[in-house]
PDB file of C-alpha atoms and ligand atoms in Angstrom:
ATOM      1  CA  UNK V  11       0.747 -28.045 -16.323  1.00 43.00           C
ATOM      2  CA  UNK V  12       2.536 -25.262 -14.407  1.00 49.00           C
ATOM      3  CA  UNK V  13       4.129 -24.093 -17.609  1.00 50.00           C
ATOM      4  CA  UNK V  14       0.746 -24.062 -19.329  1.00 49.00           C
ATOM      5  CA  UNK V  15      -0.711 -21.789 -16.670  1.00 52.00           C
ATOM      6  CA  UNK V  16       2.198 -19.411 -16.901  1.00 58.00           C
ATOM      7  CA  UNK V  17       2.270 -19.334 -20.667  1.00 61.00           C
ATOM      8  CA  UNK V  18      -1.333 -18.137 -20.791  1.00 78.00           C
ATOM      9  CA  UNK V  19      -1.224 -14.377 -20.646  1.00 92.00           C
ATOM     10  CA  UNK V  20      -3.901 -13.048 -18.283  1.00 96.00           C
ATOM     11  CA  UNK V  21      -6.694 -10.686 -19.293  1.00 96.00           C
ATOM     12  CA  UNK V  22      -7.171  -7.237 -17.809  1.00 97.00           C
ATOM     13  CA  UNK V  23     -10.502  -6.656 -16.126  1.00 98.00           C
ATOM     14  CA  UNK V  24     -12.102  -3.910 -14.105  1.00 98.00           C
ATOM     15  CA  UNK V  25     -11.706  -4.522 -10.396  1.00 98.00           C
ATOM     16  CA  UNK V  26     -13.337  -1.878  -8.166  1.00 98.00           C
ATOM     17  CA  UNK V  27     -12.607   0.685 -10.859  1.00 98.00           C
ATOM     18  CA  UNK V  28      -8.957  -0.317 -11.428  1.00 98.00           C
ATOM     19  CA  UNK V  29      -7.734  -2.533 -14.263  1.00 98.00           C
ATOM     20  CA  UNK V  30      -6.131  -5.634 -12.812  1.00 98.00           C
ATOM     21  CA  UNK V  31      -5.308  -9.259 -13.631  1.00 98.00           C
ATOM     22  CA  UNK V  32      -6.360 -12.186 -11.506  1.00 97.00           C
ATOM     23  CA  UNK V  33      -2.772 -12.810 -10.333  1.00 97.00           C
ATOM     24  CA  UNK V  34      -3.153  -9.806  -8.041  1.00 98.00           C
ATOM     25  CA  UNK V  35      -6.789 -10.197  -7.031  1.00 98.00           C
ATOM     26  CA  UNK V  36      -7.154 -13.964  -6.471  1.00 98.00           C
ATOM     27  CA  UNK V  37      -6.021 -13.669  -2.864  1.00 98.00           C
ATOM     28  CA  UNK V  38      -7.966 -10.440  -2.263  1.00 98.00           C
ATOM     29  CA  UNK V  39      -9.859 -11.427   0.917  1.00 98.00           C
ATOM     30  CA  UNK V  40      -6.761 -12.752   2.657  1.00 98.00           C
ATOM     31  CA  UNK V  41      -4.729  -9.768   1.580  1.00 98.00           C
ATOM     32  CA  UNK V  42      -7.366  -7.347   2.822  1.00 98.00           C
ATOM     33  CA  UNK V  43      -7.282  -9.147   6.175  1.00 98.00           C
ATOM     34  CA  UNK V  44      -3.488  -8.937   6.430  1.00 98.00           C
ATOM     35  CA  UNK V  45      -2.468  -8.115   9.979  1.00 98.00           C
ATOM     36  CA  UNK V  46       0.151  -5.401   9.853  1.00 98.00           C
ATOM     37  CA  UNK V  47       2.393  -4.712  12.834  1.00 98.00           C
ATOM     38  CA  UNK V  48       3.281  -1.174  13.888  1.00 98.00           C
ATOM     39  CA  UNK V  49       6.905  -1.586  12.821  1.00 98.00           C
ATOM     40  CA  UNK V  50       6.124  -3.058   9.381  1.00 98.00           C
ATOM     41  CA  UNK V  51       7.366  -0.950   6.490  1.00 98.00           C
ATOM     42  CA  UNK V  52       5.322  -0.903   3.329  1.00 98.00           C
ATOM     43  CA  UNK V  53       7.113  -0.164   0.059  1.00 99.00           C
ATOM     44  CA  UNK V  54       4.459   1.069  -2.342  1.00 99.00           C
ATOM     45  CA  UNK V  55       4.955   1.852  -6.027  1.00 99.00           C
ATOM     46  CA  UNK V  56       3.361   1.830  -9.419  1.00 99.00           C
ATOM     47  CA  UNK V  57       5.068  -1.054 -11.272  1.00 98.00           C
ATOM     48  CA  UNK V  58       8.511  -0.176 -12.692  1.00 98.00           C
ATOM     49  CA  UNK V  59       9.044   2.951 -10.600  1.00 98.00           C
ATOM     50  CA  UNK V  60      12.103   1.630  -8.749  1.00 98.00           C
ATOM     51  CA  UNK V  61      10.548  -0.843  -6.330  1.00 98.00           C
ATOM     52  CA  UNK V  62      13.436  -3.288  -6.388  1.00 98.00           C
ATOM     53  CA  UNK V  63      16.000  -0.550  -5.978  1.00 98.00           C
ATOM     54  CA  UNK V  64      14.433   0.951  -2.868  1.00 98.00           C
ATOM     55  CA  UNK V  65      13.683  -2.528  -1.508  1.00 98.00           C
ATOM     56  CA  UNK V  66      17.356  -3.440  -1.741  1.00 98.00           C
ATOM     57  CA  UNK V  67      18.328  -0.152  -0.079  1.00 98.00           C
ATOM     58  CA  UNK V  68      15.928  -0.654   2.833  1.00 98.00           C
ATOM     59  CA  UNK V  69      16.979  -4.264   3.289  1.00 98.00           C
ATOM     60  CA  UNK V  70      20.636  -3.228   3.446  1.00 97.00           C
ATOM     61  CA  UNK V  71      19.893  -0.318   5.794  1.00 97.00           C
ATOM     62  CA  UNK V  72      18.148  -2.614   8.245  1.00 97.00           C
ATOM     63  CA  UNK V  73      19.965  -5.918   7.900  1.00 96.00           C
ATOM     64  CA  UNK V  74      23.147  -5.284   5.913  1.00 94.00           C
ATOM     65  CA  UNK V  75      25.341  -5.224   9.023  1.00 91.00           C
ATOM     66  CA  UNK V  76      23.475  -7.584  11.328  1.00 91.00           C
ATOM     67  CA  UNK V  77      22.640 -10.248   8.779  1.00 90.00           C
ATOM     68  CA  UNK V  78      24.962  -9.985   5.767  1.00 86.00           C
ATOM     69  CA  UNK V  79      24.310 -13.566   4.614  1.00 91.00           C
ATOM     70  CA  UNK V  80      20.711 -12.547   4.017  1.00 93.00           C
ATOM     71  CA  UNK V  81      21.357 -10.476   0.923  1.00 89.00           C
ATOM     72  CA  UNK V  82      23.880 -12.988  -0.419  1.00 91.00           C
ATOM     73  CA  UNK V  83      21.488 -15.932  -0.249  1.00 95.00           C
ATOM     74  CA  UNK V  84      17.884 -14.801  -0.395  1.00 96.00           C
ATOM     75  CA  UNK V  85      16.381 -13.255  -3.516  1.00 96.00           C
ATOM     76  CA  UNK V  86      14.836  -9.831  -3.145  1.00 97.00           C
ATOM     77  CA  UNK V  87      11.298 -11.119  -3.764  1.00 96.00           C
ATOM     78  CA  UNK V  88      11.595 -13.290  -0.644  1.00 96.00           C
ATOM     79  CA  UNK V  89      13.338 -10.700   1.521  1.00 97.00           C
ATOM     80  CA  UNK V  90      10.645  -8.180   0.562  1.00 98.00           C
ATOM     81  CA  UNK V  91       7.485 -10.145  -0.274  1.00 98.00           C
ATOM     82  CA  UNK V  92       4.979  -8.811  -2.795  1.00 98.00           C
ATOM     83  CA  UNK V  93       1.830  -8.770  -0.685  1.00 98.00           C
ATOM     84  CA  UNK V  94      -0.907  -9.276  -3.282  1.00 98.00           C
ATOM     85  CA  UNK V  95       0.813 -11.700  -5.640  1.00 98.00           C
ATOM     86  CA  UNK V  96      -0.964 -15.024  -6.168  1.00 97.00           C
ATOM     87  CA  UNK V  97       0.689 -17.096  -8.878  1.00 93.00           C
ATOM     88  CA  UNK V  98       0.050 -20.831  -9.064  1.00 89.00           C
ATOM     89  CA  UNK V  99       3.140 -22.844  -8.052  1.00 84.00           C
ATOM     90  CA  UNK V 100       4.783 -19.871  -6.314  1.00 90.00           C
ATOM     91  CA  UNK V 101       4.288 -18.947  -2.656  1.00 94.00           C
ATOM     92  CA  UNK V 102       1.501 -16.493  -1.994  1.00 97.00           C
ATOM     93  CA  UNK V 103       2.950 -13.078  -1.230  1.00 98.00           C
ATOM     94  CA  UNK V 104       0.697 -12.757   1.774  1.00 98.00           C
ATOM     95  CA  UNK V 105       1.989 -16.017   3.260  1.00 98.00           C
ATOM     96  CA  UNK V 106       5.599 -14.971   2.716  1.00 98.00           C
ATOM     97  CA  UNK V 107       4.848 -11.680   4.455  1.00 98.00           C
ATOM     98  CA  UNK V 108       3.168 -13.463   7.367  1.00 98.00           C
ATOM     99  CA  UNK V 109       6.196 -15.730   7.760  1.00 97.00           C
ATOM    100  CA  UNK V 110       8.885 -13.058   7.548  1.00 97.00           C
ATOM    101  CA  UNK V 111      11.205 -13.567  10.504  1.00 94.00           C
ATOM    102  CA  UNK V 112      12.688 -10.077  10.458  1.00 95.00           C
ATOM    103  CA  UNK V 113      11.873  -6.987  12.467  1.00 96.00           C
ATOM    104  CA  UNK V 114      10.875  -4.802  10.844  1.00 98.00           C
ATOM    105  CA  UNK V 115       9.177  -6.658   8.045  1.00 98.00           C
ATOM    106  CA  UNK V 116       9.634  -5.024   4.644  1.00 98.00           C
ATOM    107  CA  UNK V 117       6.602  -5.576   2.443  1.00 98.00           C
ATOM    108  CA  UNK V 118       6.027  -4.560  -1.173  1.00 98.00           C
ATOM    109  CA  UNK V 119       2.769  -3.567  -2.827  1.00 99.00           C
ATOM    110  CA  UNK V 120       1.728  -2.096  -6.167  1.00 99.00           C
ATOM    111  CA  UNK V 121      -1.789  -1.358  -4.973  1.00 99.00           C
ATOM    112  CA  UNK V 122      -3.323   2.040  -5.574  1.00 99.00           C
ATOM    113  CA  UNK V 123      -3.777   3.687  -2.190  1.00 98.00           C
ATOM    114  CA  UNK V 124      -7.454   2.735  -1.809  1.00 98.00           C
ATOM    115  CA  UNK V 125      -6.602  -1.005  -2.018  1.00 99.00           C
ATOM    116  CA  UNK V 126      -4.120  -1.037   0.870  1.00 98.00           C
ATOM    117  CA  UNK V 127      -5.278  -3.369   3.689  1.00 98.00           C
ATOM    118  CA  UNK V 128      -6.691  -1.304   6.499  1.00 98.00           C
ATOM    119  CA  UNK V 129      -4.425  -2.637   9.222  1.00 98.00           C
ATOM    120  CA  UNK V 130      -1.475  -0.711   7.725  1.00 98.00           C
ATOM    121  CA  UNK V 131      -3.371   2.523   8.437  1.00 98.00           C
ATOM    122  CA  UNK V 132      -4.635   1.338  11.821  1.00 98.00           C
ATOM    123  CA  UNK V 133      -1.118   0.426  12.911  1.00 98.00           C
ATOM    124  CA  UNK V 134       0.232   3.715  11.573  1.00 98.00           C
ATOM    125  CA  UNK V 135       2.930   1.850   9.612  1.00 98.00           C
ATOM    126  CA  UNK V 136       5.667   3.712   7.826  1.00 98.00           C
ATOM    127  CA  UNK V 137       5.202   3.710   4.076  1.00 98.00           C
ATOM    128  CA  UNK V 138       7.838   4.458   1.458  1.00 99.00           C
ATOM    129  CA  UNK V 139       6.271   5.412  -1.876  1.00 99.00           C
ATOM    130  CA  UNK V 140       8.458   5.688  -4.968  1.00 99.00           C
ATOM    131  CA  UNK V 141       7.209   7.460  -8.079  1.00 99.00           C
ATOM    132  CA  UNK V 142       8.828   7.708 -11.505  1.00 99.00           C
ATOM    133  CA  UNK V 143       8.033  10.084 -14.333  1.00 99.00           C
ATOM    134  CA  UNK V 144       5.264   8.708 -16.538  1.00 99.00           C
ATOM    135  CA  UNK V 145       7.246   8.620 -19.787  1.00 98.00           C
ATOM    136  CA  UNK V 146      10.085   6.476 -18.486  1.00 98.00           C
ATOM    137  CA  UNK V 147       7.677   4.494 -16.351  1.00 98.00           C
ATOM    138  CA  UNK V 148       5.665   3.638 -19.474  1.00 98.00           C
ATOM    139  CA  UNK V 149       8.750   2.548 -21.424  1.00 98.00           C
ATOM    140  CA  UNK V 150       9.994   0.396 -18.579  1.00 98.00           C
ATOM    141  CA  UNK V 151       6.554  -1.198 -18.158  1.00 98.00           C
ATOM    142  CA  UNK V 152       6.399  -1.909 -21.907  1.00 98.00           C
ATOM    143  CA  UNK V 153       9.644  -3.884 -21.883  1.00 98.00           C
ATOM    144  CA  UNK V 154       8.621  -5.640 -18.690  1.00 98.00           C
ATOM    145  CA  UNK V 155       5.280  -6.735 -20.164  1.00 98.00           C
ATOM    146  CA  UNK V 156       7.122  -8.060 -23.215  1.00 97.00           C
ATOM    147  CA  UNK V 157       9.355 -10.325 -21.184  1.00 95.00           C
ATOM    148  CA  UNK V 158       7.225 -11.579 -18.293  1.00 95.00           C
ATOM    149  CA  UNK V 159       4.692 -14.345 -18.881  1.00 92.00           C
ATOM    150  CA  UNK V 160       2.299 -13.311 -16.110  1.00 94.00           C
ATOM    151  CA  UNK V 161       1.426  -9.918 -17.596  1.00 97.00           C
ATOM    152  CA  UNK V 162      -0.902  -9.182 -20.501  1.00 97.00           C
ATOM    153  CA  UNK V 163       0.905  -9.142 -23.856  1.00 96.00           C
ATOM    154  CA  UNK V 164       2.606  -5.787 -24.471  1.00 97.00           C
ATOM    155  CA  UNK V 165       1.755  -5.822 -28.142  1.00 97.00           C
ATOM    156  CA  UNK V 166       2.861  -3.081 -30.437  1.00 98.00           C
ATOM    157  CA  UNK V 167       4.336   0.124 -28.955  1.00 98.00           C
ATOM    158  CA  UNK V 168       1.844   2.665 -30.306  1.00 98.00           C
ATOM    159  CA  UNK V 169      -1.047   0.635 -28.993  1.00 98.00           C
ATOM    160  CA  UNK V 170       0.696   0.255 -25.625  1.00 98.00           C
ATOM    161  CA  UNK V 171       1.266   4.003 -25.506  1.00 98.00           C
ATOM    162  CA  UNK V 172      -2.480   4.635 -25.824  1.00 98.00           C
ATOM    163  CA  UNK V 173      -3.366   1.938 -23.322  1.00 98.00           C
ATOM    164  CA  UNK V 174      -1.068   3.610 -20.787  1.00 98.00           C
ATOM    165  CA  UNK V 175      -2.777   6.965 -21.274  1.00 98.00           C
ATOM    166  CA  UNK V 176      -6.147   5.291 -20.768  1.00 98.00           C
ATOM    167  CA  UNK V 177      -5.007   3.525 -17.616  1.00 98.00           C
ATOM    168  CA  UNK V 178      -5.403   0.091 -19.206  1.00 98.00           C
ATOM    169  CA  UNK V 179      -2.416  -1.296 -17.341  1.00 98.00           C
ATOM    170  CA  UNK V 180      -2.114  -3.798 -14.529  1.00 98.00           C
ATOM    171  CA  UNK V 181      -2.639  -1.773 -11.306  1.00 98.00           C
ATOM    172  CA  UNK V 182      -4.532   0.801 -13.276  1.00 98.00           C
ATOM    173  CA  UNK V 183      -3.741   4.327 -14.286  1.00 98.00           C
ATOM    174  CA  UNK V 184      -0.304   5.755 -13.471  1.00 99.00           C
ATOM    175  CA  UNK V 185      -1.984   9.155 -13.123  1.00 98.00           C
ATOM    176  CA  UNK V 186      -4.465   7.919 -10.517  1.00 98.00           C
ATOM    177  CA  UNK V 187      -1.764   5.977  -8.676  1.00 98.00           C
ATOM    178  CA  UNK V 188       0.750   8.785  -8.172  1.00 98.00           C
ATOM    179  CA  UNK V 189      -1.977  11.336  -7.414  1.00 98.00           C
ATOM    180  CA  UNK V 190      -3.849   9.043  -5.047  1.00 98.00           C
ATOM    181  CA  UNK V 191      -0.756   8.384  -2.974  1.00 98.00           C
ATOM    182  CA  UNK V 192       0.279  12.041  -3.073  1.00 98.00           C
ATOM    183  CA  UNK V 193      -3.110  13.119  -1.701  1.00 98.00           C
ATOM    184  CA  UNK V 194      -2.915  10.514   1.038  1.00 98.00           C
ATOM    185  CA  UNK V 195       0.074  12.369   2.479  1.00 96.00           C
ATOM    186  CA  UNK V 196      -2.266  15.181   3.501  1.00 94.00           C
ATOM    187  CA  UNK V 197      -4.007  13.119   6.151  1.00 95.00           C
ATOM    188  CA  UNK V 198      -1.425  10.390   6.841  1.00 98.00           C
ATOM    189  CA  UNK V 199       1.972  11.712   7.795  1.00 96.00           C
ATOM    190  CA  UNK V 200       3.846   8.416   7.831  1.00 98.00           C
ATOM    191  CA  UNK V 201       4.402   8.378   4.064  1.00 98.00           C
ATOM    192  CA  UNK V 202       7.797   9.185   2.592  1.00 98.00           C
ATOM    193  CA  UNK V 203       7.100  10.054  -1.056  1.00 98.00           C
ATOM    194  CA  UNK V 204      10.221   9.842  -3.154  1.00 98.00           C
ATOM    195  CA  UNK V 205      11.186  10.008  -6.827  1.00 98.00           C
ATOM    196  CA  UNK V 206      13.215   7.669  -9.026  1.00 98.00           C
ATOM    197  CA  UNK V 207      14.838  10.661 -10.720  1.00 98.00           C
ATOM    198  CA  UNK V 208      16.112  11.941  -7.369  1.00 98.00           C
ATOM    199  CA  UNK V 209      17.629   8.554  -6.604  1.00 98.00           C
ATOM    200  CA  UNK V 210      19.437   8.608  -9.950  1.00 98.00           C
ATOM    201  CA  UNK V 211      20.630  12.157  -9.354  1.00 98.00           C
ATOM    202  CA  UNK V 212      21.976  11.551  -5.857  1.00 98.00           C
ATOM    203  CA  UNK V 213      21.469   8.142  -4.316  1.00 98.00           C
ATOM    204  CA  UNK V 214      23.334   9.023  -1.136  1.00 97.00           C
ATOM    205  CA  UNK V 215      21.182  12.074  -0.479  1.00 98.00           C
ATOM    206  CA  UNK V 216      18.032   9.992  -0.914  1.00 98.00           C
ATOM    207  CA  UNK V 217      19.397   7.339   1.448  1.00 98.00           C
ATOM    208  CA  UNK V 218      20.024  10.079   4.012  1.00 98.00           C
ATOM    209  CA  UNK V 219      16.413  11.215   3.679  1.00 98.00           C
ATOM    210  CA  UNK V 220      15.206   7.655   4.084  1.00 98.00           C
ATOM    211  CA  UNK V 221      17.257   7.330   7.269  1.00 98.00           C
ATOM    212  CA  UNK V 222      15.677  10.481   8.687  1.00 98.00           C
ATOM    213  CA  UNK V 223      12.200   9.273   7.850  1.00 98.00           C
ATOM    214  CA  UNK V 224      12.837   5.837   9.340  1.00 98.00           C
ATOM    215  CA  UNK V 225      14.613   7.200  12.405  1.00 98.00           C
ATOM    216  CA  UNK V 226      17.779   5.287  11.570  1.00 97.00           C
ATOM    217  CA  UNK V 227      21.217   6.469  12.543  1.00 96.00           C
ATOM    218  CA  UNK V 228      23.712   4.878  10.187  1.00 96.00           C
ATOM    219  CA  UNK V 229      27.292   6.055   9.876  1.00 95.00           C
ATOM    220  CA  UNK V 230      28.273   8.145   6.874  1.00 95.00           C
ATOM    221  CA  UNK V 231      30.583   5.310   5.894  1.00 96.00           C
ATOM    222  CA  UNK V 232      27.804   2.748   5.918  1.00 96.00           C
ATOM    223  CA  UNK V 233      25.443   4.966   3.965  1.00 96.00           C
ATOM    224  CA  UNK V 234      28.144   5.545   1.376  1.00 96.00           C
ATOM    225  CA  UNK V 235      28.809   1.830   1.124  1.00 96.00           C
ATOM    226  CA  UNK V 236      25.130   1.053   0.613  1.00 97.00           C
ATOM    227  CA  UNK V 237      24.806   3.762  -2.016  1.00 98.00           C
ATOM    228  CA  UNK V 238      27.797   2.335  -3.894  1.00 97.00           C
ATOM    229  CA  UNK V 239      26.481  -1.208  -3.647  1.00 96.00           C
ATOM    230  CA  UNK V 240      23.094  -0.402  -5.144  1.00 98.00           C
ATOM    231  CA  UNK V 241      24.236   1.420  -8.275  1.00 98.00           C
ATOM    232  CA  UNK V 242      22.680   0.013 -11.431  1.00 98.00           C
ATOM    233  CA  UNK V 243      25.656  -2.009 -12.726  1.00 98.00           C
ATOM    234  CA  UNK V 244      26.184  -3.620  -9.328  1.00 97.00           C
ATOM    235  CA  UNK V 245      22.532  -4.534  -8.921  1.00 97.00           C
ATOM    236  CA  UNK V 246      22.321  -5.816 -12.474  1.00 97.00           C
ATOM    237  CA  UNK V 247      25.045  -8.350 -11.657  1.00 96.00           C
ATOM    238  CA  UNK V 248      23.603  -9.259  -8.271  1.00 95.00           C
ATOM    239  CA  UNK V 249      21.657 -12.506  -8.668  1.00 95.00           C
ATOM    240  CA  UNK V 250      19.835 -11.929  -5.400  1.00 95.00           C
ATOM    241  CA  UNK V 251      18.542  -8.584  -6.659  1.00 96.00           C
ATOM    242  CA  UNK V 252      18.220  -8.924 -10.447  1.00 96.00           C
ATOM    243  CA  UNK V 253      15.370 -11.467 -10.614  1.00 95.00           C
ATOM    244  CA  UNK V 254      17.424 -13.904 -12.693  1.00 93.00           C
ATOM    245  CA  UNK V 255      16.266 -16.694 -10.375  1.00 90.00           C
ATOM    246  CA  UNK V 256      12.551 -16.218 -11.116  1.00 88.00           C
ATOM    247  CA  UNK V 257      11.204 -18.587 -13.811  1.00 84.00           C
ATOM    248  CA  UNK V 258       8.494 -16.363 -15.329  1.00 89.00           C
ATOM    249  CA  UNK V 259      10.837 -13.826 -16.938  1.00 92.00           C
ATOM    250  CA  UNK V 260      12.571 -14.163 -20.300  1.00 93.00           C
ATOM    251  CA  UNK V 261      15.754 -12.081 -20.160  1.00 94.00           C
ATOM    252  CA  UNK V 262      16.451 -12.921 -23.809  1.00 94.00           C
ATOM    253  CA  UNK V 263      13.567 -10.587 -24.645  1.00 95.00           C
ATOM    254  CA  UNK V 264      14.523  -7.910 -22.103  1.00 96.00           C
ATOM    255  CA  UNK V 265      16.418  -8.110 -18.795  1.00 96.00           C
ATOM    256  CA  UNK V 266      14.806  -7.012 -15.534  1.00 97.00           C
ATOM    257  CA  UNK V 267      17.681  -4.590 -14.954  1.00 97.00           C
ATOM    258  CA  UNK V 268      17.242  -3.029 -18.359  1.00 98.00           C
ATOM    259  CA  UNK V 269      18.747   0.477 -18.545  1.00 98.00           C
ATOM    260  CA  UNK V 270      18.206   2.246 -15.251  1.00 98.00           C
ATOM    261  CA  UNK V 271      18.160   5.719 -16.792  1.00 98.00           C
ATOM    262  CA  UNK V 272      16.147   8.913 -16.789  1.00 98.00           C
ATOM    263  CA  UNK V 273      15.131   9.918 -20.313  1.00 98.00           C
ATOM    264  CA  UNK V 274      15.065   6.598 -22.160  1.00 98.00           C
ATOM    265  CA  UNK V 275      11.563   7.609 -23.307  1.00 98.00           C
ATOM    266  CA  UNK V 276      13.298   9.768 -25.934  1.00 98.00           C
ATOM    267  CA  UNK V 277      14.361   6.560 -27.657  1.00 98.00           C
ATOM    268  CA  UNK V 278      10.754   5.354 -27.827  1.00 98.00           C
ATOM    269  CA  UNK V 279       8.360   8.291 -28.143  1.00 98.00           C
ATOM    270  CA  UNK V 280       7.792   9.740 -31.599  1.00 98.00           C
ATOM    271  CA  UNK V 281       7.438  13.527 -31.821  1.00 98.00           C
ATOM    272  CA  UNK V 282       3.705  13.075 -32.435  1.00 98.00           C
ATOM    273  CA  UNK V 283       3.303  10.738 -29.459  1.00 98.00           C
ATOM    274  CA  UNK V 284       5.147  13.205 -27.272  1.00 98.00           C
ATOM    275  CA  UNK V 285       2.715  15.957 -28.229  1.00 98.00           C
ATOM    276  CA  UNK V 286      -0.294  13.774 -27.557  1.00 98.00           C
ATOM    277  CA  UNK V 287       1.224  12.740 -24.262  1.00 98.00           C
ATOM    278  CA  UNK V 288       1.985  16.281 -23.061  1.00 98.00           C
ATOM    279  CA  UNK V 289      -1.484  17.542 -23.976  1.00 98.00           C
ATOM    280  CA  UNK V 290      -3.159  14.681 -22.146  1.00 98.00           C
ATOM    281  CA  UNK V 291      -0.784  15.010 -19.162  1.00 98.00           C
ATOM    282  CA  UNK V 292      -1.832  18.610 -18.537  1.00 98.00           C
ATOM    283  CA  UNK V 293      -5.444  17.531 -18.282  1.00 98.00           C
ATOM    284  CA  UNK V 294      -4.742  14.719 -15.840  1.00 98.00           C
ATOM    285  CA  UNK V 295      -2.072  16.266 -13.629  1.00 98.00           C
ATOM    286  CA  UNK V 296      -3.740  19.340 -12.170  1.00 96.00           C
ATOM    287  CA  UNK V 297      -1.995  19.414  -8.787  1.00 97.00           C
ATOM    288  CA  UNK V 298       0.901  21.888  -9.067  1.00 97.00           C
ATOM    289  CA  UNK V 299       2.537  20.494  -5.924  1.00 98.00           C
ATOM    290  CA  UNK V 300       3.276  17.160  -7.617  1.00 98.00           C
ATOM    291  CA  UNK V 301       6.038  17.654 -10.169  1.00 98.00           C
ATOM    292  CA  UNK V 302       8.028  15.092 -12.132  1.00 98.00           C
ATOM    293  CA  UNK V 303      11.251  15.416 -14.048  1.00 98.00           C
ATOM    294  CA  UNK V 304      11.563  13.631 -17.398  1.00 98.00           C
ATOM    295  CA  UNK V 305      15.238  14.490 -17.656  1.00 98.00           C
ATOM    296  CA  UNK V 306      17.964  15.392 -15.204  1.00 95.00           C
TER     297      UNK V 306
HETATM  298  P1  A3P Y  18      14.284   0.320 -16.708  1.00 59.97           P
HETATM  299  O1  A3P Y  18      13.360  -0.673 -17.345  1.00 59.97           O
HETATM  300  O2  A3P Y  18      14.007   1.717 -17.185  1.00 59.97           O
HETATM  301  O3  A3P Y  18      15.722  -0.029 -16.841  1.00 59.97           O
HETATM  302  P2  A3P Y  18      10.720  -2.008 -10.445  1.00 59.97           P
HETATM  303  O4  A3P Y  18      11.744  -2.530  -9.513  1.00 59.97           O
HETATM  304  O5  A3P Y  18       9.737  -1.104  -9.810  1.00 59.97           O
HETATM  305  O6  A3P Y  18      10.112  -3.102 -11.250  1.00 59.97           O
HETATM  306  O7  A3P Y  18      11.476  -1.042 -11.476  1.00 59.97           O
HETATM  307  C1  A3P Y  18      12.355  -1.541 -12.438  1.00 59.97           C
HETATM  308  C2  A3P Y  18      13.087  -0.392 -13.074  1.00 59.97           C
HETATM  309  O8  A3P Y  18      14.030   0.129 -12.125  1.00 59.97           O
HETATM  310  C3  A3P Y  18      13.894  -0.803 -14.296  1.00 59.97           C
HETATM  311  O9  A3P Y  18      13.946   0.350 -15.135  1.00 59.97           O
HETATM  312  C4  A3P Y  18      15.231  -1.120 -13.657  1.00 59.97           C
HETATM  313  O10 A3P Y  18      16.317  -1.147 -14.540  1.00 59.97           O
HETATM  314  C5  A3P Y  18      15.335   0.038 -12.678  1.00 59.97           C
HETATM  315  N1  A3P Y  18      16.305  -0.211 -11.615  1.00 59.97           N
HETATM  316  C6  A3P Y  18      16.419  -1.280 -10.811  1.00 59.97           C
HETATM  317  N2  A3P Y  18      17.484  -1.180 -10.009  1.00 59.97           N
HETATM  318  C7  A3P Y  18      18.072  -0.009 -10.319  1.00 59.97           C
HETATM  319  C8  A3P Y  18      19.257   0.666  -9.846  1.00 59.97           C
HETATM  320  N3  A3P Y  18      20.018   0.133  -8.904  1.00 59.97           N
HETATM  321  N4  A3P Y  18      19.551   1.859 -10.391  1.00 59.97           N
HETATM  322  C9  A3P Y  18      18.784   2.407 -11.356  1.00 59.97           C
HETATM  323  N5  A3P Y  18      17.675   1.817 -11.855  1.00 59.97           N
HETATM  324  C10 A3P Y  18      17.325   0.623 -11.330  1.00 59.97           C
END
């Protein structure tokens, strides 16, 4: 019976103006009532923007020295619970978050900013937001939807491309997500907004910035070690970080750690799609202070 549930691809529906599937809304009331603590750290992203990467970095920054067995034995989705996830036969993300024994607790969400439980704001929690350029984000999401049973069917690429532009994705429109979180920075200073492309360009520099934001003093040696340990090839091989232990993914279709590159969109977008995309992008991305790089 468990298999049957997970082999039924969920439908997208409109949820308070955002397209969602029931796997991320079924526990809505409990999630909205989540009691954040002041030292909790929320890792917020649009899906496929580098969530796992920054989660692994934060976990190592906080617990790599004091609790090394942690990252050798506990998969990333338990070290950094996914707050809103509610999949039959798996633990509720909210319960895992409640039970986290660590201080601080690292908690992941893909919610657009307006869905975040209010206690995170009330407690003035630190939030790390990672954004990735829309073209690569779309490609990564496409391959993810192909291989994971709990997402709507990816279908054919051209159709997926148009769905992405229309915001018909789980967790809604990429455009609304990155802009919503960017605007939030204006009245909530405890957000560190970072970019996947910057992490690819210079992981160590981005780790340094994270340390400043989090008020962590870690030796240059330790920061270098963490940066080395989280490079793509290392994380791809790391069973506690690469999701190979989660039953709902089919790596024969596409692995979770797929390419880890900036610019893979060039292998997917046709010239015509690229023109349509760029035209549409200009209309949706009016804020000149929010800039993405589609190549580095
Ligand atoms: P690709 O599909 O482009 O390879 P998320 O964790 O938010 O689901 O994001 C997954 C994306 O981040 C995937 O992108 C994955 O390969 C990439 N990723 C994960 N760990 C990475 C790392 N250490 N370095 C670079 N990219 C990484």
